[in-house]
Coordinates of C-alpha atoms and ligand atoms in Angstrom, one line a residue:
M1 CA -4.7 5.3 39.5
T2 CA -1.7 4.5 37.3
F3 CA -1.7 4.9 33.5
L4 CA -1.9 1.2 32.8
K5 CA -4.7 0.6 35.3
E6 CA -6.8 3.4 33.7
L7 CA -6.1 2.0 30.3
K8 CA -7.2 -1.5 31.3
N9 CA -10.4 -0.1 32.7
V10 CA -11.4 1.1 29.2
C11 CA -10.8 -2.3 27.6
P12 CA -10.7 -4.9 30.4
N13 CA -11.1 -7.7 27.8
G14 CA -8.8 -6.3 25.2
F15 CA -5.6 -5.5 27.0
L16 CA -2.0 -6.9 26.7
S17 CA 1.0 -5.9 28.7
K18 CA 3.1 -9.1 29.1
K19 CA 6.5 -8.8 27.5
E20 CA 6.1 -11.9 25.4
D21 CA 2.8 -10.5 24.0
L22 CA 4.2 -7.1 23.4
F23 CA 7.1 -8.4 21.4
V24 CA 4.9 -9.2 18.4
Y25 CA 3.7 -5.5 18.2
A26 CA 7.3 -4.2 18.0
H27 CA 7.5 -5.3 14.3
D28 CA 5.7 -4.8 11.0
T29 CA 6.6 -5.9 7.5
S30 CA 9.4 -3.4 7.3
Q31 CA 13.0 -4.5 7.7
N32 CA 14.2 -5.4 11.2
P33 CA 14.5 -2.4 13.4
E34 CA 18.0 -1.5 14.7
K35 CA 16.5 -1.3 18.2
I36 CA 13.4 -3.2 19.2
I37 CA 11.1 -1.0 21.2
L38 CA 8.2 -2.7 23.1
P39 CA 5.1 -0.7 23.6
L40 CA 3.9 -0.4 27.2
A41 CA 0.6 -2.1 26.3
V42 CA -1.6 -3.1 23.5
V43 CA -5.3 -2.2 23.7
F44 CA -8.2 -3.5 21.5
P45 CA -11.1 -1.0 21.6
K46 CA -14.5 -2.1 20.4
N47 CA -16.0 1.3 19.6
T48 CA -15.4 5.0 19.0
Q49 CA -16.1 5.9 22.6
E50 CA -13.4 3.5 23.8
V51 CA -10.9 4.9 21.3
S52 CA -11.7 8.4 22.5
D53 CA -11.3 7.3 26.2
I54 CA -7.9 5.8 25.4
A55 CA -6.8 9.0 23.6
K56 CA -7.8 11.1 26.6
I57 CA -5.8 8.9 29.0
C58 CA -2.8 8.9 26.8
S59 CA -3.0 12.7 26.3
K60 CA -3.2 13.2 30.1
Y61 CA -0.1 11.1 30.8
G62 CA 1.8 12.2 27.6
I63 CA 2.0 8.6 26.3
S64 CA 2.3 8.1 22.5
I65 CA -0.3 6.1 20.5
I66 CA 0.6 3.8 17.7
P67 CA -2.5 2.9 15.6
R68 CA -2.2 -0.6 14.1
A69 CA -4.3 -2.7 11.8
Q70 CA -2.6 -5.8 10.4
G71 CA 0.9 -4.4 10.5
T72 CA 1.6 -5.2 6.8
N73 CA 2.9 -1.9 5.9
H74 CA 6.5 -1.9 4.4
C75 CA 7.6 1.5 5.8
G76 CA 7.8 1.0 9.6
A77 CA 4.6 3.0 10.0
T78 CA 3.4 0.8 13.0
R79 CA 6.7 0.6 14.8
P80 CA 6.3 1.6 18.5
S81 CA 8.3 4.5 19.8
E82 CA 9.5 4.9 23.4
N83 CA 6.7 5.4 26.0
S84 CA 3.9 4.3 23.6
I85 CA 0.9 2.1 23.5
V86 CA -0.5 0.3 20.4
I87 CA -4.1 0.7 19.6
H88 CA -5.1 -2.4 17.6
F89 CA -8.3 -2.0 15.7
S90 CA -9.0 -5.7 15.1
K91 CA -12.3 -5.6 17.2
M92 CA -13.7 -2.8 15.0
N93 CA -14.2 -4.8 11.8
N94 CA -17.8 -4.5 10.9
I95 CA -19.3 -3.5 7.6
I96 CA -22.0 -1.2 9.0
K97 CA -23.9 -0.6 5.8
I98 CA -23.8 -1.1 2.1
D99 CA -26.1 1.4 0.4
K100 CA -26.5 0.4 -3.2
E101 CA -28.8 3.3 -4.1
N102 CA -26.3 5.9 -3.0
L103 CA -23.2 3.9 -4.0
I104 CA -21.6 4.1 -0.5
A105 CA -20.4 1.7 2.2
I106 CA -19.9 2.6 5.8
V107 CA -17.3 0.5 7.5
E108 CA -15.3 0.2 10.7
P109 CA -11.5 0.6 10.1
N110 CA -10.4 -2.9 10.3
V111 CA -12.7 -4.4 7.6
V112 CA -10.4 -6.3 5.3
I113 CA -10.5 -5.0 1.7
G114 CA -10.9 -8.5 0.1
D115 CA -13.8 -9.3 2.5
L116 CA -15.6 -6.1 1.6
N117 CA -15.2 -6.8 -2.1
K118 CA -16.7 -10.3 -1.6
E119 CA -19.8 -8.6 0.0
L120 CA -19.9 -6.0 -2.8
D121 CA -19.6 -8.6 -5.5
K122 CA -22.9 -10.1 -4.4
L123 CA -24.6 -6.7 -5.3
N124 CA -22.5 -6.1 -8.5
L125 CA -20.6 -3.3 -6.8
F126 CA -16.9 -2.7 -6.5
F127 CA -14.3 -0.8 -4.3
P128 CA -11.3 -0.6 -6.7
P129 CA -8.2 0.0 -4.5
D130 CA -6.4 -3.4 -4.7
P131 CA -3.2 -3.6 -2.7
S132 CA -1.7 -7.0 -3.5
N133 CA -2.3 -8.2 0.0
L134 CA -5.9 -7.3 -0.1
A135 CA -6.8 -10.7 1.5
V136 CA -5.5 -9.3 4.7
S137 CA -4.9 -5.5 4.6
T138 CA -7.6 -3.2 6.0
I139 CA -9.5 -0.2 5.0
G140 CA -8.1 1.8 8.0
G141 CA -4.5 0.9 7.0
A142 CA -5.2 1.6 3.3
I143 CA -6.6 5.0 4.2
A144 CA -3.7 6.0 6.5
L145 CA -1.3 5.0 3.7
C146 CA -3.4 5.9 0.7
A147 CA -2.8 2.5 -0.6
G148 CA -3.1 1.6 -4.3
G149 CA -2.4 -1.3 -6.6
P150 CA -2.5 -2.4 -10.2
R151 CA -5.9 -0.9 -10.8
T152 CA -4.9 2.6 -9.7
F153 CA -4.0 3.3 -13.3
K154 CA -7.6 3.4 -14.4
Y155 CA -9.5 3.8 -11.2
G156 CA -7.2 5.9 -8.9
N157 CA -6.2 5.0 -5.4
T158 CA -7.7 5.0 -1.9
K159 CA -8.0 8.8 -1.8
D160 CA -10.5 8.7 -4.7
Y161 CA -12.9 6.5 -2.7
I162 CA -13.1 8.1 0.7
I163 CA -16.1 10.3 1.2
N164 CA -16.3 10.9 5.0
L165 CA -14.3 9.9 8.0
E166 CA -15.0 9.7 11.7
V167 CA -11.8 10.4 13.5
V168 CA -10.7 10.5 17.1
L169 CA -8.2 13.3 17.7
S170 CA -5.3 13.0 20.1
N171 CA -7.2 14.8 22.9
G172 CA -10.1 12.4 22.5
E173 CA -12.3 14.8 20.6
I174 CA -14.4 13.1 17.9
I175 CA -14.9 14.7 14.5
E176 CA -16.6 13.9 11.3
T177 CA -14.7 15.3 8.3
S178 CA -17.6 15.6 5.8
K179 CA -21.0 14.0 5.2
N180 CA -22.1 10.6 3.7
I181 CA -22.8 12.2 0.4
A182 CA -21.0 11.9 -3.0
K183 CA -20.0 15.5 -3.5
N184 CA -19.3 18.1 -0.9
V185 CA -17.4 21.4 -1.2
T186 CA -18.4 22.9 2.1
G187 CA -15.4 24.0 4.0
Y188 CA -11.9 22.6 3.7
N189 CA -11.3 19.1 2.5
L190 CA -10.4 17.6 5.9
T191 CA -11.1 14.1 4.6
S192 CA -8.1 14.2 2.2
L193 CA -5.9 15.5 5.0
F194 CA -6.4 12.3 6.9
V195 CA -5.9 10.1 3.9
G196 CA -2.1 9.2 3.7
S197 CA -1.4 10.8 7.1
E198 CA 0.0 7.5 8.5
G199 CA -2.0 7.7 11.8
T200 CA -0.2 10.9 12.7
L201 CA -3.2 13.2 12.7
G202 CA -6.0 11.2 14.1
L203 CA -7.5 7.7 14.8
I204 CA -9.9 6.6 12.1
T205 CA -13.0 4.9 13.7
K206 CA -15.4 4.9 10.8
A207 CA -15.1 5.4 7.0
T208 CA -17.7 6.1 4.3
L209 CA -16.4 4.7 1.0
K210 CA -17.4 5.5 -2.6
L211 CA -18.5 2.4 -4.6
I212 CA -18.9 2.0 -8.3
P213 CA -20.7 -0.6 -10.4
K214 CA -18.6 -3.7 -11.0
P215 CA -17.4 -4.0 -14.6
Q216 CA -19.2 -6.8 -16.4
T217 CA -16.1 -8.4 -18.0
R218 CA -12.4 -8.5 -17.3
L219 CA -9.9 -9.7 -19.9
L220 CA -6.3 -10.2 -19.0
T221 CA -3.5 -10.3 -21.7
L222 CA 0.0 -11.3 -20.9
C223 CA 2.4 -9.6 -23.3
Y224 CA 6.0 -10.9 -23.2
F225 CA 9.1 -9.1 -24.5
D226 CA 12.7 -10.0 -25.2
N227 CA 13.9 -6.7 -23.8
L228 CA 12.8 -4.2 -21.2
I229 CA 13.0 -1.2 -23.4
D230 CA 10.3 -2.6 -25.8
A231 CA 8.2 -3.4 -22.8
T232 CA 8.2 0.1 -21.4
K233 CA 7.8 1.7 -24.9
C234 CA 4.8 -0.5 -25.3
V235 CA 3.2 1.1 -22.2
N236 CA 3.4 4.5 -23.9
N237 CA 2.1 3.1 -27.1
I238 CA -1.0 1.7 -25.4
I239 CA -1.7 4.9 -23.6
N240 CA -1.0 7.1 -26.6
S241 CA -3.5 5.1 -28.6
G242 CA -6.2 6.3 -26.3
F243 CA -6.5 3.1 -24.3
M244 CA -7.2 3.1 -20.5
P245 CA -6.7 -0.5 -19.5
S246 CA -7.6 -1.2 -15.8
T247 CA -3.9 -2.4 -15.3
I248 CA -0.6 -2.2 -17.1
D249 CA 1.7 -4.1 -14.7
L250 CA 5.3 -4.8 -15.5
L251 CA 7.3 -7.9 -14.2
D252 CA 10.9 -8.3 -14.9
K253 CA 12.7 -11.6 -15.6
T254 CA 13.8 -12.3 -11.9
T255 CA 10.2 -11.6 -10.7
I256 CA 8.7 -13.9 -13.4
Q257 CA 11.2 -16.7 -12.6
T258 CA 10.8 -16.5 -8.9
I259 CA 7.0 -16.3 -8.7
E260 CA 6.7 -19.1 -11.3
K261 CA 8.8 -21.4 -9.1
F262 CA 6.8 -20.6 -6.0
N263 CA 3.3 -20.5 -7.4
P264 CA 3.3 -21.8 -11.0
C265 CA 0.8 -20.5 -13.5
N266 CA 2.7 -21.2 -16.7
L267 CA 4.5 -17.8 -17.0
L268 CA 7.2 -17.9 -19.7
I269 CA 10.4 -17.8 -17.7
D270 CA 12.8 -17.2 -20.6
K271 CA 11.4 -13.8 -21.3
E272 CA 12.9 -10.5 -20.2
A273 CA 9.6 -8.8 -19.2
V274 CA 5.9 -9.3 -19.2
L275 CA 3.1 -6.7 -19.1
L276 CA -0.2 -7.7 -17.4
I277 CA -2.8 -5.7 -19.3
E278 CA -6.3 -6.0 -18.1
L279 CA -9.3 -4.6 -20.0
D280 CA -12.7 -4.2 -18.3
G281 CA -16.2 -3.1 -19.1
F282 CA -19.1 -4.4 -21.2
K283 CA -18.1 -7.6 -23.0
Q284 CA -18.7 -6.3 -26.5
C285 CA -16.6 -3.2 -26.0
V286 CA -13.8 -5.2 -24.3
L287 CA -13.7 -7.7 -27.3
E288 CA -13.5 -4.7 -29.7
E289 CA -10.7 -3.0 -27.7
L290 CA -8.8 -6.4 -27.5
K291 CA -8.5 -6.5 -31.3
I292 CA -7.0 -3.0 -31.4
L293 CA -4.7 -3.7 -28.3
E294 CA -3.4 -6.9 -30.0
S295 CA -2.3 -4.9 -33.0
I296 CA -0.6 -2.3 -30.8
L297 CA 1.2 -5.0 -28.9
K298 CA 2.5 -6.6 -32.1
D299 CA 3.7 -3.3 -33.4
S300 CA 5.5 -2.8 -30.1
N301 CA 7.7 -5.9 -30.7
A302 CA 5.9 -8.2 -28.3
S303 CA 7.5 -11.6 -28.6
K304 CA 4.5 -13.5 -27.3
I305 CA 0.9 -12.5 -26.5
I306 CA -1.2 -14.8 -24.4
Q307 CA -4.8 -14.4 -23.4
A308 CA -6.2 -15.6 -20.1
K309 CA -8.8 -18.2 -21.1
N310 CA -11.5 -17.4 -18.6
D311 CA -12.1 -15.7 -15.2
E312 CA -10.6 -18.6 -13.3
E313 CA -7.3 -18.4 -15.2
N314 CA -7.4 -14.6 -15.0
E315 CA -7.7 -14.7 -11.2
N316 CA -5.0 -17.4 -10.9
I317 CA -2.5 -15.2 -12.7
W318 CA -3.3 -12.3 -10.4
K319 CA -3.0 -14.5 -7.4
T320 CA 0.5 -15.6 -8.6
R321 CA 1.4 -12.0 -9.2
R322 CA 0.2 -11.0 -5.7
S323 CA 2.4 -13.7 -4.3
A324 CA 5.6 -12.0 -5.5
F325 CA 6.6 -10.8 -2.1
S326 CA 6.2 -14.2 -0.5
A327 CA 7.9 -15.9 -3.4
L328 CA 11.0 -13.7 -2.9
T329 CA 11.2 -14.7 0.7
Q330 CA 12.2 -18.2 -0.6
L331 CA 15.5 -16.7 -1.9
K332 CA 16.7 -14.9 1.2
P333 CA 15.4 -14.5 4.8
N334 CA 14.5 -10.8 4.3
V335 CA 12.7 -8.9 1.4
I336 CA 12.7 -5.2 1.3
T337 CA 10.2 -3.6 -1.1
E338 CA 10.6 0.0 -2.3
D339 CA 7.9 2.1 -3.9
I340 CA 9.2 4.8 -6.1
V341 CA 7.3 6.7 -8.7
V342 CA 9.3 8.0 -11.8
P343 CA 8.1 9.9 -14.8
K344 CA 6.9 7.3 -17.3
S345 CA 9.6 8.5 -19.8
K346 CA 12.3 7.4 -17.2
I347 CA 11.0 3.9 -16.4
V348 CA 13.7 2.2 -18.6
D349 CA 16.6 4.3 -17.1
F350 CA 15.3 3.6 -13.6
V351 CA 14.9 -0.2 -14.1
Y352 CA 18.4 -0.4 -15.6
K353 CA 19.7 1.6 -12.6
I354 CA 18.2 -1.0 -10.3
Q355 CA 19.9 -3.8 -12.3
E356 CA 23.2 -1.9 -12.2
L357 CA 23.2 -1.4 -8.5
S358 CA 22.0 -4.9 -7.9
K359 CA 25.2 -6.2 -9.6
K360 CA 27.4 -3.6 -8.1
Y361 CA 26.4 -4.5 -4.5
N362 CA 25.6 -8.1 -5.1
I363 CA 22.0 -8.0 -3.8
I364 CA 19.2 -9.8 -5.6
A365 CA 16.7 -7.4 -7.1
A366 CA 13.4 -8.3 -8.6
T367 CA 11.5 -5.5 -10.2
M368 CA 7.8 -5.1 -10.8
G369 CA 5.6 -2.1 -11.0
H370 CA 2.4 -0.4 -12.0
A371 CA 4.0 0.8 -15.2
G372 CA 1.0 2.7 -16.3
D373 CA 1.6 5.1 -13.3
G374 CA 5.5 4.9 -13.4
N375 CA 5.2 3.3 -10.0
I376 CA 8.1 0.9 -9.7
H377 CA 8.6 -1.6 -6.9
P378 CA 12.1 -3.0 -6.8
N379 CA 12.1 -5.9 -4.3
F380 CA 15.5 -6.7 -2.7
A381 CA 16.1 -10.1 -1.2
L382 CA 18.9 -10.3 1.3
D383 CA 20.0 -11.5 4.7
L384 CA 20.0 -8.6 7.2
N385 CA 21.9 -10.7 9.7
N386 CA 24.9 -10.7 7.3
K387 CA 26.6 -7.5 8.2
A388 CA 28.3 -7.0 4.8
E389 CA 25.0 -7.5 2.9
K390 CA 23.2 -5.1 5.2
E391 CA 25.8 -2.4 4.7
N392 CA 25.8 -3.0 0.9
F393 CA 22.0 -2.7 0.9
E394 CA 22.2 0.7 2.8
K395 CA 24.6 2.0 0.1
L396 CA 22.5 0.6 -2.7
K397 CA 19.4 2.2 -1.2
D398 CA 21.1 5.6 -0.9
E399 CA 22.4 5.5 -4.4
L400 CA 19.0 4.4 -5.8
F401 CA 17.0 7.0 -4.0
Y402 CA 19.3 9.9 -4.9
Y403 CA 19.3 8.8 -8.4
A404 CA 15.5 8.6 -8.4
I405 CA 15.3 12.1 -6.9
S406 CA 17.6 13.4 -9.6
I407 CA 15.3 12.2 -12.4
G408 CA 12.2 13.7 -10.8
A409 CA 10.9 10.8 -8.8
T410 CA 9.0 10.8 -5.6
L411 CA 9.6 8.6 -2.6
S412 CA 6.3 6.7 -2.4
G413 CA 3.3 6.2 -4.6
E414 CA 1.3 3.9 -2.2
H415 CA 3.5 2.4 0.7
G416 CA 4.1 5.6 2.6
I417 CA 7.1 7.1 4.3
G418 CA 6.9 5.7 7.9
T419 CA 10.3 5.6 9.5
Q420 CA 12.1 4.1 6.5
K421 CA 12.2 6.9 4.0
K422 CA 12.3 10.0 6.3
K423 CA 16.0 10.4 5.5
Y424 CA 15.2 11.5 2.0
L425 CA 12.1 13.7 2.7
E426 CA 13.9 17.0 2.7
D427 CA 15.3 16.3 -0.7
V428 CA 11.9 15.9 -2.2
L429 CA 9.4 18.1 -0.3
N430 CA 9.2 21.8 -0.8
K431 CA 10.7 23.4 2.3
N432 CA 7.9 25.9 3.0
A433 CA 5.2 23.1 2.3
H434 CA 7.1 20.8 4.7
N435 CA 7.0 23.5 7.4
K436 CA 3.3 24.0 6.8
M437 CA 2.8 20.2 7.2
K438 CA 4.5 20.4 10.6
E439 CA 2.2 23.2 11.7
I440 CA -0.8 21.1 10.7
K441 CA 0.5 18.3 12.8
K442 CA 0.7 20.7 15.7
I443 CA -2.9 21.8 15.3
F444 CA -4.2 18.2 15.4
D445 CA -1.7 16.8 17.9
S446 CA -0.1 19.5 19.9
K447 CA 1.6 17.0 22.3
N448 CA 3.0 14.9 19.4
I449 CA 1.6 11.7 20.8
L450 CA 0.0 10.3 17.5
N451 CA 2.4 7.9 15.8
P452 CA 5.4 10.2 16.5
G453 CA 8.4 10.0 14.1
K454 CA 6.4 8.8 11.1
S455 CA 5.6 10.5 7.8
I456 CA 6.6 14.2 7.9
Ligands
FAD501 C1 2.7 -8.8 0.5 C2 2.3 -7.3 0.5 C3 1.9 -6.7 -0.6 C4 1.5 -5.4 -0.6 N1 1.0 -4.8 -1.7 C5 0.7 -3.5 -1.8 C6 0.2 -2.9 -3.0 O1 0.0 -3.5 -4.0 N2 -0.2 -1.6 -2.9 C7 -0.1 -0.9 -1.7 O2 -0.5 0.3 -1.7 N3 0.4 -1.4 -0.6 C8 0.8 -2.7 -0.6 N4 1.2 -3.3 0.5 C9 1.5 -2.4 1.7 C10 0.3 -1.7 2.2 O3 0.7 -0.4 2.5 C11 -0.4 -2.3 3.4 O4 -0.4 -3.6 3.3 C12 -1.8 -1.8 3.6 O5 -2.1 -0.6 2.9 C13 -2.1 -1.4 5.1 O6 -2.0 -2.6 5.7 P1 -2.6 -2.9 7.2 O7 -4.1 -2.9 7.1 O8 -1.8 -4.0 7.7 O9 -2.2 -1.6 8.1 P2 -1.0 -1.3 9.1 O10 0.3 -1.8 8.4 O11 -1.3 -2.0 10.4 O12 -1.0 0.2 9.2 C14 -0.7 1.1 8.2 C15 -0.7 2.5 8.6 O13 -2.1 2.8 9.0 C16 -2.1 3.4 10.3 N5 -3.5 3.0 10.8 C17 -4.0 1.7 10.8 N6 -5.3 1.8 11.3 C18 -5.5 3.0 11.5 C19 -6.6 3.7 12.1 N7 -7.8 3.1 12.4 N8 -6.6 5.0 12.3 C20 -5.4 5.7 11.9 N9 -4.4 5.1 11.5 C21 -4.4 3.8 11.2 C22 -1.0 2.8 11.0 O14 -0.5 3.6 12.1 C23 0.0 2.9 9.9 O15 0.6 4.2 9.7 C24 1.6 -4.6 0.6 C25 2.1 -5.2 1.7 C26 2.5 -6.6 1.7 C27 3.0 -7.2 3.0

């Protein structure tokens, strides 16, 4: 039997191989590939056994496997390579169990983060990782990229909420990395190894998540500044005063103006920067904290401080903030989002560098970021079909990344490496550690068929 026939036998009702269908799966949210590579087929397994059978067949024929959830990653992590198939996990999207007593949830990989939180909300529980596209992005994708979001500052990112994983290896073998139990130091921490591995070490078929009680109250403060330096100094003033807000997000003027035009929520468009500072916890504590916070903000040269009036307004502002990527696509056909983490003391220098390079290469840059973590997202709006603009962007990107590396930055805080940032990897990773990572890859995937060419 040929490879494709064997594959179709595993998923007779979840199999695509027509060229026009395959085209969709040649792309993700990253910039247009130089060369469009179509997978040989796309399969939609319904359970772990089918995933294992697919892996065994691919291993036998030496065909690569590209795991895919919603394809919303920014780094080319789901782009097919030559001689590959795509495993699409969309039929594995069940919340298997929410266990309030033990504070865990067991889910299939394609459960959407926003949907999970709606269910948890009913039980006053909470899964904190909050990528801005949580209305569509999945647990499997978030685990494979170790996604984060504004709340990472207080709550940590995906790696802090994964207790146990069921994983299918490249030869079809099924392993469980730990137990469905809150703490476990028995053997190596295999769970962590798979978090952030970009689908290069195994196929996640089930995940046990750590949950926490939902904070009773959330209070959002918008703090505007007439210059960027004051805004970033304010971040340190907040932290140095012993505060741990759940978010300290920074938006620059271009971002404020663009999102306000696209999805208005009365942001002040004449200001140079705004910090979105959210406090959460018991109401009395939050109200007390707010008083102290306000005095810190005033002492930090805030030019305007505005309080979200209620939960609805709070959520509306976050919705607008989450729409930043879509808003920027109104400016130019393509938007490329970078995800660099700099030491907090270097945020100002880095943001100025983005502005300088944006002028030098005449490319629109809108910068936002999780300033509490030093995780800065410059978004570049451009037309990749315009050759000069594309070349300018490549030069800008190189200059920006090498500058970032020179000030002690790292290449990604939450979006991953994929195919898009591999060029800079050797400048950042310790050489011996990088070699060990390659050896680990060989242990799990000796034929290099799992998402080849991504991450390390
Ligand atoms: C508008 C927008 C806003 C965003 N905001 C944020 C943000 O605030 N924070 C943030 O961290 N990220 C953000 N992202 C990017 C983010 O990385 C992804 O959206 C998300 O984490 C994964 O999305 P996904 O479910 O579409 O997975 P995909 O993009 O399909 O896949 C992501 C990775 O997971 C692997 N994978 C998927 N399923 C499996 C599986 N079952 N087993 C093994 N590997 C698997 C894929 O091979 C790939 O390497 C944003 C993206 C967009 C488009």
